[in-house]
Coordinates of C-alpha atoms in Angstrom, one line a residue:
Chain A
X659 CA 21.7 -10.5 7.1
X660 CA 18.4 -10.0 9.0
X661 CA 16.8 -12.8 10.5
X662 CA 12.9 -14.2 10.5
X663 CA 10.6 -16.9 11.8
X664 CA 8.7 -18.5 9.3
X665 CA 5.4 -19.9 10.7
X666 CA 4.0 -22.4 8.3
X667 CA 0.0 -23.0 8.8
X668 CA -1.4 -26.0 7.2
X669 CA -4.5 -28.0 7.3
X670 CA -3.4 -31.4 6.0
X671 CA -2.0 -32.9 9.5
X672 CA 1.5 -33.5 9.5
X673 CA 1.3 -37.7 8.9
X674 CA -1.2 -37.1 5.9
X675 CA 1.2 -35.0 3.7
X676 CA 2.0 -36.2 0.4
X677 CA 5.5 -37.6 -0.2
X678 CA 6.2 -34.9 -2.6
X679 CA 5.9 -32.4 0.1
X680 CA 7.3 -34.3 2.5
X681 CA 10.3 -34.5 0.3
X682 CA 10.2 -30.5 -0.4
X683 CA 10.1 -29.8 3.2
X684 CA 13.6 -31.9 3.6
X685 CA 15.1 -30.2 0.9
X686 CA 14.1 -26.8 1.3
X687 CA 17.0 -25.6 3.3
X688 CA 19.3 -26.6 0.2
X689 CA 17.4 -24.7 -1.8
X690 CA 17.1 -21.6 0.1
X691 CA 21.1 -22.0 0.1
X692 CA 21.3 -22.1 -3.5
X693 CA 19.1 -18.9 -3.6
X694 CA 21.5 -17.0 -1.1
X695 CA 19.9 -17.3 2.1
X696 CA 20.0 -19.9 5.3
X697 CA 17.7 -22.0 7.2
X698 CA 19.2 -21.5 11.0
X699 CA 17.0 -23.9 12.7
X700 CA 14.1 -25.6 12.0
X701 CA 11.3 -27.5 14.3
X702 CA 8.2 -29.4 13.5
X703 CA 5.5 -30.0 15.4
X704 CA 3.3 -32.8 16.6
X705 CA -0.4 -32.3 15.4
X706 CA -2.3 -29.6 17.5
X707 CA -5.1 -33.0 19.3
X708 CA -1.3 -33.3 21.4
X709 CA -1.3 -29.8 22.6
X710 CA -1.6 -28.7 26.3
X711 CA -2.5 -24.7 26.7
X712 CA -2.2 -23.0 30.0
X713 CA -3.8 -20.2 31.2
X714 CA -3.0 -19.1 34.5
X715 CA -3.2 -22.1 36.5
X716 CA -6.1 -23.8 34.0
X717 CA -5.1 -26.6 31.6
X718 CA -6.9 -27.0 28.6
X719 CA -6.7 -29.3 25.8
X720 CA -5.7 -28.8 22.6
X721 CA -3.5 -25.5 21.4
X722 CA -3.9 -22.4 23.1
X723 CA -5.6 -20.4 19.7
X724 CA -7.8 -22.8 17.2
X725 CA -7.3 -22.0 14.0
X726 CA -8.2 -24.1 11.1
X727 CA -4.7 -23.9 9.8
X728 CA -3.0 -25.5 12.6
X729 CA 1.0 -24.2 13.2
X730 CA 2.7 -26.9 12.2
X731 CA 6.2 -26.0 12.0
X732 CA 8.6 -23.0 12.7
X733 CA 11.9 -22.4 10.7
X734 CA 14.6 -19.4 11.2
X735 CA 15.1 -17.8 8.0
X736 CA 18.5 -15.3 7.5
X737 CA 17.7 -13.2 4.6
X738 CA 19.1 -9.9 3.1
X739 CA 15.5 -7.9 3.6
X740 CA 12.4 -8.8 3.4
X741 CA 11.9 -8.9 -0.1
X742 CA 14.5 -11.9 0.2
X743 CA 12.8 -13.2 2.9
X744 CA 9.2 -13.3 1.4
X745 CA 10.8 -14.9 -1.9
X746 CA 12.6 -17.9 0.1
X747 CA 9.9 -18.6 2.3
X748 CA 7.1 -18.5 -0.2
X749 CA 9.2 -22.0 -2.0
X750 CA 8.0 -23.7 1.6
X751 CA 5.7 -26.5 0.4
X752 CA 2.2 -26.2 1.1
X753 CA -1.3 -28.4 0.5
X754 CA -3.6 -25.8 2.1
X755 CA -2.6 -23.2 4.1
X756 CA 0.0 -20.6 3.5
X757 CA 3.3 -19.1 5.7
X758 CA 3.7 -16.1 8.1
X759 CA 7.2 -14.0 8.0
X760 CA 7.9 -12.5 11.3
X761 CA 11.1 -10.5 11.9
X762 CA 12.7 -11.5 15.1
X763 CA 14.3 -9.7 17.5
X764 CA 16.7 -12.1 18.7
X765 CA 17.5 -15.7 17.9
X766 CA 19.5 -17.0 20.8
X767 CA 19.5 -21.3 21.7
X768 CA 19.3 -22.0 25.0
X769 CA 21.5 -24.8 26.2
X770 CA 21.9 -26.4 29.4
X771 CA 25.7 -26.0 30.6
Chain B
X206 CA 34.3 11.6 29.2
X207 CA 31.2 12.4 28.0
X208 CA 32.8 15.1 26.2
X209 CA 35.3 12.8 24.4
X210 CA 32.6 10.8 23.4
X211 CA 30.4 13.3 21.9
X212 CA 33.6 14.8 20.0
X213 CA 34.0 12.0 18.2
X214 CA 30.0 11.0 17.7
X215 CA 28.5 14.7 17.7
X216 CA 25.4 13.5 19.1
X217 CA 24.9 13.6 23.1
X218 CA 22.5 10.4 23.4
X219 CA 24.6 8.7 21.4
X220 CA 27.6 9.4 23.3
X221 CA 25.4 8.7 26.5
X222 CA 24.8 5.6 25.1
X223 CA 28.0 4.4 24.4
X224 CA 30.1 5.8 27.9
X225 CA 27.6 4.1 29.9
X226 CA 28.1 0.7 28.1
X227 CA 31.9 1.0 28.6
X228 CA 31.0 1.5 32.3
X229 CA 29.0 -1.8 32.1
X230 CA 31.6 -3.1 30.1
X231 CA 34.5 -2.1 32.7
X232 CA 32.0 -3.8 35.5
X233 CA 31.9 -7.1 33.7
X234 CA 35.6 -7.3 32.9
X235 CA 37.6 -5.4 35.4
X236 CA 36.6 -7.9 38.6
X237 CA 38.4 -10.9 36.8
X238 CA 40.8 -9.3 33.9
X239 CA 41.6 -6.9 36.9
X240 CA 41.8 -3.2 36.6
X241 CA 43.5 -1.2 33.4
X242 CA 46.9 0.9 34.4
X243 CA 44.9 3.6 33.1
X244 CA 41.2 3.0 34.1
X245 CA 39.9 6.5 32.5
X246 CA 41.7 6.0 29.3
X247 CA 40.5 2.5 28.9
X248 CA 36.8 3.6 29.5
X249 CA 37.5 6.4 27.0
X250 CA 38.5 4.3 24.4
X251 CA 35.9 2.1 25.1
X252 CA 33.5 4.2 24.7
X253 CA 34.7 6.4 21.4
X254 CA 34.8 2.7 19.7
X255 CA 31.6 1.7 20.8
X256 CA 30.1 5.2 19.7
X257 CA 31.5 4.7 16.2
X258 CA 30.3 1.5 16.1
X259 CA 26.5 2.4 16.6
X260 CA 27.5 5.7 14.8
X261 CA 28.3 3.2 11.4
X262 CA 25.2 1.7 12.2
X263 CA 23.2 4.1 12.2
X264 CA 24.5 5.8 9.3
X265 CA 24.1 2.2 7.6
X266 CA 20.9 2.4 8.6
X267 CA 20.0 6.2 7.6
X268 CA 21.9 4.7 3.9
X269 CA 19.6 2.3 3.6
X270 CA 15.9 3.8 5.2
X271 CA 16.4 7.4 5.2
X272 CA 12.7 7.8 5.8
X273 CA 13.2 6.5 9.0
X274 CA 14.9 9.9 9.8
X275 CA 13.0 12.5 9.4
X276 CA 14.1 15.0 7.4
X277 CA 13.6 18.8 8.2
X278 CA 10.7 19.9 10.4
X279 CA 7.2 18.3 10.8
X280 CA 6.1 21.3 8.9
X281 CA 8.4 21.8 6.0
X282 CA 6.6 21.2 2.9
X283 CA 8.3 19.0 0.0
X284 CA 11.6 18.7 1.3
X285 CA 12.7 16.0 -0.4
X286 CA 14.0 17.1 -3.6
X287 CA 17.3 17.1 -2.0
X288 CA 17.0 13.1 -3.0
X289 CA 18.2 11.7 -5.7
X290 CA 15.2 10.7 -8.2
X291 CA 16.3 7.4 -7.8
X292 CA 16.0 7.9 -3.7
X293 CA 12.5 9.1 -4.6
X294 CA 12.0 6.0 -6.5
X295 CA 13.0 4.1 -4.1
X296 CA 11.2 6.2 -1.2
X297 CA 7.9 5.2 -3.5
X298 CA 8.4 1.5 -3.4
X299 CA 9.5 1.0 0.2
X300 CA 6.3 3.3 1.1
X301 CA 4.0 1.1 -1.3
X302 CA 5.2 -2.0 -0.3
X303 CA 2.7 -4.9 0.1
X304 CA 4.1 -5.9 3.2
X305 CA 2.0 -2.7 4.4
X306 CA -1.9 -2.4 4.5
X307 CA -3.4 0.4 2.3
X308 CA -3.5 2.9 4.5
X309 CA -0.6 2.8 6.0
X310 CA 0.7 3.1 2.2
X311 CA -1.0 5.9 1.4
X312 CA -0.3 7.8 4.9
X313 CA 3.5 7.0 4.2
X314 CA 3.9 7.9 0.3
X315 CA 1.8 11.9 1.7
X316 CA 4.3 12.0 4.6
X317 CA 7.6 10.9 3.7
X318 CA 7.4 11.1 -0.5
X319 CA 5.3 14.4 -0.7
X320 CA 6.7 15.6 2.7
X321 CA 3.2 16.3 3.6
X322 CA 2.9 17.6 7.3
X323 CA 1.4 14.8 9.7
X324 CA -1.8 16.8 11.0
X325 CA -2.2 18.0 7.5
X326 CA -1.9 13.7 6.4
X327 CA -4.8 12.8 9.1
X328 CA -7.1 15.8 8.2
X329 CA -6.9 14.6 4.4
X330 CA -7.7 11.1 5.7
X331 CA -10.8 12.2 8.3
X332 CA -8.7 11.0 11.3
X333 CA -7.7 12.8 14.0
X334 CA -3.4 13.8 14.1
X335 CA -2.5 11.1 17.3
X336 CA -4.5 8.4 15.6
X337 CA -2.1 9.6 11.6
X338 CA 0.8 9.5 14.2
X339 CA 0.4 6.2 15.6
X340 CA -0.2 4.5 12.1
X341 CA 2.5 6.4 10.8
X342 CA 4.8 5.1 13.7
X343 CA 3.7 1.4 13.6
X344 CA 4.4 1.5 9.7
X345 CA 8.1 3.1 9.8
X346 CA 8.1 0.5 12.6
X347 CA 7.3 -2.5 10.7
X348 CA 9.8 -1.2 7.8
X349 CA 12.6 -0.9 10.4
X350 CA 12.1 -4.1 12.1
X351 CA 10.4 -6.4 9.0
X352 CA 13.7 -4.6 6.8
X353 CA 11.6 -3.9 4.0
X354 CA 14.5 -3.4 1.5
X355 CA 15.1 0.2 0.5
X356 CA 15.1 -0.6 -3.4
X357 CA 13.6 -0.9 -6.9
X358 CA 12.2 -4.4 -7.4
X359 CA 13.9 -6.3 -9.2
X360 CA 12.8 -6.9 -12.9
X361 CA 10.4 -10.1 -12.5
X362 CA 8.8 -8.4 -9.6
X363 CA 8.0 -4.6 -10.9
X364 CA 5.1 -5.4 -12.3
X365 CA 3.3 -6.4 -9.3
X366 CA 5.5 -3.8 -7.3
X367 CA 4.7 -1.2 -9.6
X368 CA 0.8 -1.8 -9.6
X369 CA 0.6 -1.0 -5.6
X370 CA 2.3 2.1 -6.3
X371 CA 0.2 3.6 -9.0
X372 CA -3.0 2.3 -6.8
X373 CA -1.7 4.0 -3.9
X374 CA -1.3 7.1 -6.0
X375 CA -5.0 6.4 -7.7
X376 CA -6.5 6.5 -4.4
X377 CA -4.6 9.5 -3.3
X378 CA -5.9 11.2 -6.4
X379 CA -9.7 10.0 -5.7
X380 CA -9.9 10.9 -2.3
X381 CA -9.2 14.1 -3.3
X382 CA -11.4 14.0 -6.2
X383 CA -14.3 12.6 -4.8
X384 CA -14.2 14.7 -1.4
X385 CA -15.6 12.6 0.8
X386 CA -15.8 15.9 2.9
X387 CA -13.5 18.2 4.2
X388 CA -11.9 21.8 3.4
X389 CA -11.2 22.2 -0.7
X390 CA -7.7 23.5 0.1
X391 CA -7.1 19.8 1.4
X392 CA -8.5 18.1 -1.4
X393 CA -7.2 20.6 -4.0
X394 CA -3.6 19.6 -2.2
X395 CA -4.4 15.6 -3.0
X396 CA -5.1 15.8 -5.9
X397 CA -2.1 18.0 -6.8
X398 CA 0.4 15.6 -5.0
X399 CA -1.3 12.4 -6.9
X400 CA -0.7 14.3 -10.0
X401 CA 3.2 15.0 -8.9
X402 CA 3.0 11.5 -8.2
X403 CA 2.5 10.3 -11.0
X404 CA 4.2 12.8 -13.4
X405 CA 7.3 11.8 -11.7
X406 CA 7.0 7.9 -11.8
X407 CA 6.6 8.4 -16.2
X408 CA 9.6 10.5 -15.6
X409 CA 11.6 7.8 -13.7
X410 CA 10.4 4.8 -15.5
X411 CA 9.4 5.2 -18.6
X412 CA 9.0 2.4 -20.5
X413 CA 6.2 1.7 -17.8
X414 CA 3.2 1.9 -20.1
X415 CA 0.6 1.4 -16.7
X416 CA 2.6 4.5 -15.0
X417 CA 1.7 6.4 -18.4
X418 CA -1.5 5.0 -18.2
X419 CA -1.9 6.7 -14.7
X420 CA -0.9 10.1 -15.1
X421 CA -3.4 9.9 -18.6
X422 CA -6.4 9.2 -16.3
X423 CA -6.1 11.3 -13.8
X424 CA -4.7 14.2 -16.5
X425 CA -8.4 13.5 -17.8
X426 CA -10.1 13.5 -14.6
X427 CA -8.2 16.9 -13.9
X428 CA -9.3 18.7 -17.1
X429 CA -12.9 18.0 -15.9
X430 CA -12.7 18.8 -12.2
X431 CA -13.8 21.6 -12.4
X432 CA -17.3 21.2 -14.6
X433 CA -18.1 18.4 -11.9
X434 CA -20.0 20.7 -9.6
X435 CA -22.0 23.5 -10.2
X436 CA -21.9 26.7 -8.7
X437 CA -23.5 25.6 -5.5
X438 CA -21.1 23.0 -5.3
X439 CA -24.2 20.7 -6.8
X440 CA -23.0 17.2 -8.7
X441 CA -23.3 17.0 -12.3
X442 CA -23.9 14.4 -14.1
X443 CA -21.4 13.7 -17.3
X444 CA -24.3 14.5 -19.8
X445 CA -24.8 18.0 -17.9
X446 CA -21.1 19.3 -17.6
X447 CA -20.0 22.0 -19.9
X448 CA -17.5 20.8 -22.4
X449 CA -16.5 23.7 -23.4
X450 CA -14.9 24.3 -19.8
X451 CA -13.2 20.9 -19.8
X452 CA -9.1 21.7 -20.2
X453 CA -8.3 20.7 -23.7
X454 CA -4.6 21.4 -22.8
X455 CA -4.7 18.5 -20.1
X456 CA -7.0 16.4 -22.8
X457 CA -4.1 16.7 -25.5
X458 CA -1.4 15.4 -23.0
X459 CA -3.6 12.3 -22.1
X460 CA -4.8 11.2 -25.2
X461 CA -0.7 11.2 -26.3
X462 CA 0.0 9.4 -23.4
X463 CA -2.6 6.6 -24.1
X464 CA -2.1 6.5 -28.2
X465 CA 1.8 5.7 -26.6
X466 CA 1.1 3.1 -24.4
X467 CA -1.5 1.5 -26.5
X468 CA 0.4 1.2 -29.4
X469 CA 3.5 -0.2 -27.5
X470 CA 1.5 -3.8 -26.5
X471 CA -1.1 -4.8 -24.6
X472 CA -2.9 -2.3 -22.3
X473 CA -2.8 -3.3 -19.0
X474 CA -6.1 -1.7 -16.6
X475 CA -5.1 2.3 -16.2
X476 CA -4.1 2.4 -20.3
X477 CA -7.5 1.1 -20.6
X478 CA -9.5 3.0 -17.7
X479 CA -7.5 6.1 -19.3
X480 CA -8.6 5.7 -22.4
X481 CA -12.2 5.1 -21.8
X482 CA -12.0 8.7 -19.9
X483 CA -10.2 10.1 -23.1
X484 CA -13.2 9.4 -25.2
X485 CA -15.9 10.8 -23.5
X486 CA -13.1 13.9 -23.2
X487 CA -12.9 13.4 -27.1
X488 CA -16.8 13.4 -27.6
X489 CA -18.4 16.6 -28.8
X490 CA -21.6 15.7 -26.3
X491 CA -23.1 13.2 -24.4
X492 CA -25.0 11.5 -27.0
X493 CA -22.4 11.5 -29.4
X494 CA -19.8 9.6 -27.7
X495 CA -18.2 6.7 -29.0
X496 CA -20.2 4.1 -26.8
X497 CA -19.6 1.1 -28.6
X498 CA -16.0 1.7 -28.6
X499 CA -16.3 2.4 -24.8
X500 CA -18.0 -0.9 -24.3
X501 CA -15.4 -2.6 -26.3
X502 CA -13.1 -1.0 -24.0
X503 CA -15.4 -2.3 -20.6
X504 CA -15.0 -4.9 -21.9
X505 CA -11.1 -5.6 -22.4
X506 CA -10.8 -3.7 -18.5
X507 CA -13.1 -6.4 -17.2
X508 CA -10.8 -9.2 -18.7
X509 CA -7.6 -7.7 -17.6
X510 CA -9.3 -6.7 -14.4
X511 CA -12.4 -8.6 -13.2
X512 CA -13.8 -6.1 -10.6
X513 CA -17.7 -5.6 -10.2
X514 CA -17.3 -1.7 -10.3
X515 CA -15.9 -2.2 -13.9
X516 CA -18.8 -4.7 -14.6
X517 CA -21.2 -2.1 -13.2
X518 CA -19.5 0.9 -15.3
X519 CA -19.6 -1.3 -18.2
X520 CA -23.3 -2.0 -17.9
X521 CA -23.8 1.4 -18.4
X522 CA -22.1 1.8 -21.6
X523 CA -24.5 -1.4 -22.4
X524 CA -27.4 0.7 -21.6
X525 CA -26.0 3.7 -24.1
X526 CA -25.2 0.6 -26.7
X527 CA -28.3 -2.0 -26.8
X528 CA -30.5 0.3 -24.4
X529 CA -31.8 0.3 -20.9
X530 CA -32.9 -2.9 -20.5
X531 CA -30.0 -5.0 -21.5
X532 CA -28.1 -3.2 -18.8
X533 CA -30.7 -3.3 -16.2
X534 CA -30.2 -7.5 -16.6
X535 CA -26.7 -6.8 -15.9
X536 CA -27.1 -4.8 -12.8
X537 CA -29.3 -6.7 -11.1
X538 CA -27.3 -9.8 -11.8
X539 CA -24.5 -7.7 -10.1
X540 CA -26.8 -6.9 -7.1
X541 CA -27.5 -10.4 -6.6
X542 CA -23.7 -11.3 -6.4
X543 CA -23.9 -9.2 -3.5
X544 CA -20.0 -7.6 -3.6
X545 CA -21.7 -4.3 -4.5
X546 CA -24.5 -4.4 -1.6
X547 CA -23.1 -1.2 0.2
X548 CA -22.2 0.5 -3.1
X549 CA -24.0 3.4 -3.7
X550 CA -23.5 3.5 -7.5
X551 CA -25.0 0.4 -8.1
X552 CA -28.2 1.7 -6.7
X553 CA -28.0 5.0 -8.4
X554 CA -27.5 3.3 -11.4
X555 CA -30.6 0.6 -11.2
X556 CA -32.7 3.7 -10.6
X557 CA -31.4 5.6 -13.4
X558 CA -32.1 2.7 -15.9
X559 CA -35.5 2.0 -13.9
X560 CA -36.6 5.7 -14.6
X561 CA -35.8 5.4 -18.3
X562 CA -37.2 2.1 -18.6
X563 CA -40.9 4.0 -17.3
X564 CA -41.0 1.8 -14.0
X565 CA -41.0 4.9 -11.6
X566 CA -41.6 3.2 -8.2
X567 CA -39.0 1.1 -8.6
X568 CA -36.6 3.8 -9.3
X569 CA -37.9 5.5 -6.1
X570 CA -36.9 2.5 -4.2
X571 CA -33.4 2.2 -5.7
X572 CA -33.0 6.3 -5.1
X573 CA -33.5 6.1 -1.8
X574 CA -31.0 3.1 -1.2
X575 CA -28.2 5.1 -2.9
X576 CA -29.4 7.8 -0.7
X577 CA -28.8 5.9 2.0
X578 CA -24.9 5.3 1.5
X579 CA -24.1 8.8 0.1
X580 CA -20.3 9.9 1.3
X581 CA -20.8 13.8 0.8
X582 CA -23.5 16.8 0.6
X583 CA -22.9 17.2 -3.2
X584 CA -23.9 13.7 -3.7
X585 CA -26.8 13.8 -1.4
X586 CA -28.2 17.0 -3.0
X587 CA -27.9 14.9 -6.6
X588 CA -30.1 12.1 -5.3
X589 CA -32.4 13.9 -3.5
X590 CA -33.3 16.1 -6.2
X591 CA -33.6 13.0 -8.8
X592 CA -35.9 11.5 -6.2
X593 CA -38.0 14.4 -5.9
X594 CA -38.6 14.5 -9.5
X595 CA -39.7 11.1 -9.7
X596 CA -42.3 11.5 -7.1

């Protein structure tokens, strides 16, 4: 099984999405099982007016690339290929905005000993 | 130990590879699981299992992408019909994939379906061989790492799948066709390979009525290549090209292909596109062809296919139909849409249906905007000369 990040890119801010796709985000990784692949790891993020960017030693407010579909989650997909891939991810719910597959490289988690 | 290694893989970086992570291996272990009895047996074995076990990968790997591995030298020519037509198939549909941008499609399907030589790929293309390289690389790239799945698509998505293929091999053919400039023996080699191309996707699927549809357009478009030009290599318009030269051979094969596919269901767009070239291939002369039945036909291709070029082409079979001036309200609608702005066939066309409507100045106007975005000499020449006579 190969592995991908799913970036999902969505104007409607995280605490106005319908119910209905609230609900299809929390049951998305049951579907993806039924359809033979597997949600690893999944993170959501606050909206983009809470983001800190750094460059060098500047801060600046707000995310470190505006785009009018803010990022607002990341999940790990495992899939057979990327046929696979692009069929589970494309059942992530949307309002306006779409998803990016990335392959990755590596998926490792981090944890403090 | 090298040596053992290699014996076993039969590939020197390989075995490289795999001795010098036993030694890391041995590094890591050997201070706390303290030393083998046999230390140079241990890092032997190591390393022959490692070896096999990138060996099985790779070969997993050259299973499943065996484009990734170039087969024979840069400059052998069609070297791939050691692959099973299904391999070729599948070749097609990994190279055509929508995951890739259109060029890098096209570059892919020359290189690694035709077996095309790279500098030969770029010169077809107009770009030089490092920048063909590099697109090349960051396309097998993205196949390797994305693993775009060496395989047919599955029934529901063939369709779709099957589309980007023939478009890919639809463009192949027109570059060639059209010559946006370049050495004949290049463009003579495109077209030939779109042809292939297509021959072989009827051959390996067919109950694809749009891969029949294909091969019937460009079989048409090939049994008039040669009337398109004069002697001086000047363009000719359709009403101007000798019939009798057009290959009636080529014309037969087509208009079988098309009856097929038409009478088998609906016509999806290269049925219809082919079978609006089979009639004017059909029609004794310009002015007798069958233009209402072509404009029927427009008109079908613009529903299954809403595209201002096929809006544009169908104005002119308006123009032949309910004359100049009905089709001169449809052009200009299309020019104030604005998608056709840099297209020079639009202008050429306005100024065509200008001159025949007796409004000279105009057509000077729209002449010398089609001038303006001309790709190629022959072209040019064409223009040029149509301006001068207006003026």
């Amino acid at each position: 099984m190969a592995r991908y990040a799913v970036l999902i890119f969505e104007r409607v801010p995280p605490e106005e999405l319908p119910p209905d796709v609230m609900r299809g985000h929390m049951e998305l990784p049951d579907r993806i099982a039924e359809r033979g692949g597997r949600v690893v790891a999944g993170l959501a993020l606050e909206p983009e007016a809470t983001a800190t960017a750094i460059r060098g030693d500047v801060l600046t407010d707000g995310p470190f690339i505006e785009t009018k579909e803010a990022l607002g989650g990341i999940y790990i997909l495992e899939a057979r290929d990327l046929d696979h891939a692009l069929a589970l991810a494309g059942m992530t719910p949307i309002v306006d905005g779409g998803v990016e597959v990335r392959p990755l490289i590596d998926f490792v988690v981090v944890e403090a000993p | 130990m090298l040596a053992a290694t290699v014996r076993v893989t039969r590939d020197l970086d390989l075995a490289e590879e795999a001795v010098q992570d036993a030694y890391e291996r041995a590094l890591r272990t050997w201070p706390h699981d303290g030393v083998p009895e046999r230390p140079a047996a241990w890092l032997v074995t190591v390393a022959k299992r490692t070896a096999l076990n990138l060996l099985r990968r790779r070969r997993t790997l050259e299973a499943k992408l065996p484009l990734l591995v170039e087969r024979g030298g840069e400059d052998e020519q069609g070297g791939d019909d050691d692959l099973f037509p299904d391999d070729r198939l599948r070749l097609i549909f990994v190279c055509c994939h929508p995951a890739l941008g259109r060029e890098a499609q096209v570059a892919l399907t020359l290189r690694l379906v035709c077996g095309v030589a790279t500098p030969d790929v770029a010169q077809a293309f107009l770009v030089s061989e490092p920048t063909m390289a590099a697109r090349l690389t960051r396309a097998k790239r993205k196949i390797a790492a994305a693993r775009i799945p060496f395989a047919v698509p599955a029934a529901e998505e063939l369709p779709a799948r099957l589309d980007a293929a023939l478009a890919v091999i639809h463009l192949l053919y027109a570059t060639g066709h059209t010559a946006p400039s370049g050495a004949a023996l290049v463009r003579d080699e495109l077209t030939s390979r779109a042809l292939d191309l297509a021959r072989m996707l009827v051959a390996l699927l067919p109950r694809e009525r749009e891969a029949a549809g294909l091969l019937a357009l460009l079989l048409v478009h090939e049994a008039r290549r040669g009337t398109r030009t004069d002697e001086q290599g000047r363009f000719l318009r359709l009403a101007e090209q000798d019939r009798a030269a057009w290959d009636r051979a080529l014309i037969a094969q087509a208009d079988a292909l098309i009856v097929a596919a038409l009478q088998a269901g609906p016509p999806g767009r290269f049925a219809l596109q082919a079978a609006i070239a089979a009639l004017h291939a059909q029609a004794p002369s310009y002015e007798a062809t069958d233009w209402p039945q072509i404009l029927a036909l427009y008109g079908e291709l613009l529903r299954v296919w809403p595209s201002p070029v096929v809006a544009l082409n169908r104005a002119v079979a308006l123009g032949e139909v309910e004359g100049p001036e009905a089709a001169l309200a449809t052009v200009e609608a299309l020019e104030a849409d604005g998608r056709l702005a840099g297209y020079r066939y639009l202008h050429a066309t306005k100024a065509d249906l200008l001159q025949r409507l007796g409004r000279p100045a105009e057509a000077a106007v729209a002449y010398r905007a089609a001038l303006e975005l001309a790709g190629n000499a022959a072209e040019q020449e064409f223009l040029g000369e149509r301006l001068r006579a207006l003026t």
